GROMACS .gro file of C-alpha atoms in nm:
model
  118
    1UNK     CA    1   0.005   0.011  -0.004
    2UNK     CA    2   0.124   0.325  -0.084
    3UNK     CA    3   0.047   0.613   0.089
    4UNK     CA    4  -0.111   0.913   0.032
    5UNK     CA    5  -0.158   1.145   0.291
    6UNK     CA    6  -0.171   1.148   0.645
    7UNK     CA    7  -0.233   1.327   0.956
    8UNK     CA    8  -0.342   1.330   1.357
    9UNK     CA    9  -0.471   1.636   1.501
   10UNK     CA   10  -0.685   1.566   1.862
   11UNK     CA   11  -1.106   1.542   1.914
   12UNK     CA   12  -1.296   1.673   2.199
   13UNK     CA   13  -1.450   1.338   2.298
   14UNK     CA   14  -1.330   1.018   2.437
   15UNK     CA   15  -1.205   0.782   2.227
   16UNK     CA   16  -1.532   0.573   2.271
   17UNK     CA   17  -1.723   0.870   2.103
   18UNK     CA   18  -1.485   0.897   1.867
   19UNK     CA   19  -1.543   0.498   1.773
   20UNK     CA   20  -1.860   0.528   1.788
   21UNK     CA   21  -1.923   0.814   1.547
   22UNK     CA   22  -1.632   0.689   1.216
   23UNK     CA   23  -1.844   0.280   1.281
   24UNK     CA   24  -2.173   0.436   1.309
   25UNK     CA   25  -2.205   0.781   1.171
   26UNK     CA   26  -2.541   0.848   1.131
   27UNK     CA   27  -2.711   0.658   1.354
   28UNK     CA   28  -3.011   0.748   1.492
   29UNK     CA   29  -2.982   1.170   1.767
   30UNK     CA   30  -2.570   1.206   1.735
   31UNK     CA   31  -2.549   1.510   1.540
   32UNK     CA   32  -2.512   1.488   1.130
   33UNK     CA   33  -2.109   1.488   1.091
   34UNK     CA   34  -2.063   1.321   0.746
   35UNK     CA   35  -2.149   1.567   0.522
   36UNK     CA   36  -2.013   1.408   0.183
   37UNK     CA   37  -1.940   1.617  -0.189
   38UNK     CA   38  -2.199   1.420  -0.486
   39UNK     CA   39  -1.833   1.275  -0.611
   40UNK     CA   40  -1.821   1.076  -0.257
   41UNK     CA   41  -2.012   0.766  -0.082
   42UNK     CA   42  -2.002   0.653   0.205
   43UNK     CA   43  -1.788   0.465   0.398
   44UNK     CA   44  -1.813   0.136   0.493
   45UNK     CA   45  -1.634   0.053   0.773
   46UNK     CA   46  -1.348  -0.258   0.665
   47UNK     CA   47  -1.250  -0.321   1.018
   48UNK     CA   48  -1.320  -0.200   1.346
   49UNK     CA   49  -1.162  -0.290   1.674
   50UNK     CA   50  -1.323  -0.065   1.965
   51UNK     CA   51  -1.141   0.175   2.078
   52UNK     CA   52  -0.913   0.271   1.900
   53UNK     CA   53  -0.891   0.168   1.497
   54UNK     CA   54  -1.134   0.150   1.205
   55UNK     CA   55  -1.036   0.165   0.841
   56UNK     CA   56  -1.325   0.243   0.606
   57UNK     CA   57  -1.348   0.158   0.255
   58UNK     CA   58  -1.308   0.423   0.035
   59UNK     CA   59  -1.539   0.755  -0.024
   60UNK     CA   60  -1.460   0.793  -0.352
   61UNK     CA   61  -1.609   0.641  -0.723
   62UNK     CA   62  -1.277   0.710  -0.898
   63UNK     CA   63  -1.091   0.507  -0.677
   64UNK     CA   64  -1.251   0.246  -0.508
   65UNK     CA   65  -0.965   0.019  -0.398
   66UNK     CA   66  -0.860   0.315  -0.114
   67UNK     CA   67  -0.795   0.276   0.213
   68UNK     CA   68  -0.877   0.514   0.515
   69UNK     CA   69  -0.698   0.380   0.795
   70UNK     CA   70  -0.826   0.606   1.094
   71UNK     CA   71  -0.608   0.535   1.487
   72UNK     CA   72  -0.753   0.669   1.818
   73UNK     CA   73  -0.523   0.728   2.103
   74UNK     CA   74  -0.701   0.880   2.438
   75UNK     CA   75  -0.540   1.224   2.534
   76UNK     CA   76  -0.657   1.283   2.821
   77UNK     CA   77  -1.011   1.367   2.809
   78UNK     CA   78  -0.970   1.349   2.458
   79UNK     CA   79  -0.875   1.206   2.178
   80UNK     CA   80  -0.593   1.244   1.901
   81UNK     CA   81  -0.720   1.115   1.616
   82UNK     CA   82  -0.473   1.016   1.292
   83UNK     CA   83  -0.601   0.957   0.939
   84UNK     CA   84  -0.369   0.755   0.745
   85UNK     CA   85  -0.493   0.718   0.297
   86UNK     CA   86  -0.357   0.460   0.169
   87UNK     CA   87  -0.411   0.285  -0.183
   88UNK     CA   88  -0.325  -0.106  -0.327
   89UNK     CA   89  -0.275   0.145  -0.643
   90UNK     CA   90  -0.108   0.420  -0.826
   91UNK     CA   91  -0.029   0.751  -0.614
   92UNK     CA   92  -0.296   1.023  -0.770
   93UNK     CA   93  -0.131   1.319  -0.937
   94UNK     CA   94  -0.040   1.645  -0.691
   95UNK     CA   95  -0.395   1.799  -0.705
   96UNK     CA   96  -0.573   1.512  -0.693
   97UNK     CA   97  -0.376   1.400  -0.364
   98UNK     CA   98  -0.419   1.723  -0.151
   99UNK     CA   99  -0.817   1.696  -0.266
  100UNK     CA  100  -0.768   1.320  -0.132
  101UNK     CA  101  -0.621   1.457   0.213
  102UNK     CA  102  -0.820   1.781   0.237
  103UNK     CA  103  -1.166   1.639   0.229
  104UNK     CA  104  -1.039   1.388   0.450
  105UNK     CA  105  -0.908   1.777   0.647
  106UNK     CA  106  -1.246   1.841   0.636
  107UNK     CA  107  -1.438   1.581   0.742
  108UNK     CA  108  -1.329   1.505   0.984
  109UNK     CA  109  -1.115   1.788   1.222
  110UNK     CA  110  -1.395   2.027   1.070
  111UNK     CA  111  -1.736   1.854   1.050
  112UNK     CA  112  -1.648   1.565   1.208
  113UNK     CA  113  -1.460   1.794   1.573
  114UNK     CA  114  -1.755   2.017   1.552
  115UNK     CA  115  -2.053   1.773   1.627
  116UNK     CA  116  -1.859   1.743   1.964
  117UNK     CA  117  -2.001   2.164   2.001
  118UNK     CA  118  -1.618   2.303   2.003
   0.00000   0.00000   0.00000
């Protein structure tokens, strides 16, 4: 697998809450956060180990084999969340890779973060 990008940031919720959000993003009663663009699809959970690891399928129909690995680490009462975007295929061009990384940044470190009220 080739790494397209990786980034970690803290989220203001404990790992079990973040893990639940990542494995059940549309659960009843949850604040909506997985705001997909027209060229994106809902990820499938390929693997999950509560509350420290989740692997998503690709969000992009034109890159169906990509995977998003999500690692959760407790930091006090918060969670350090790291995404690593991997592909078994060819590395996308620089512009496309930047777009894919940016979308994960927005979804996880803006939309998901704000769903916790901060």
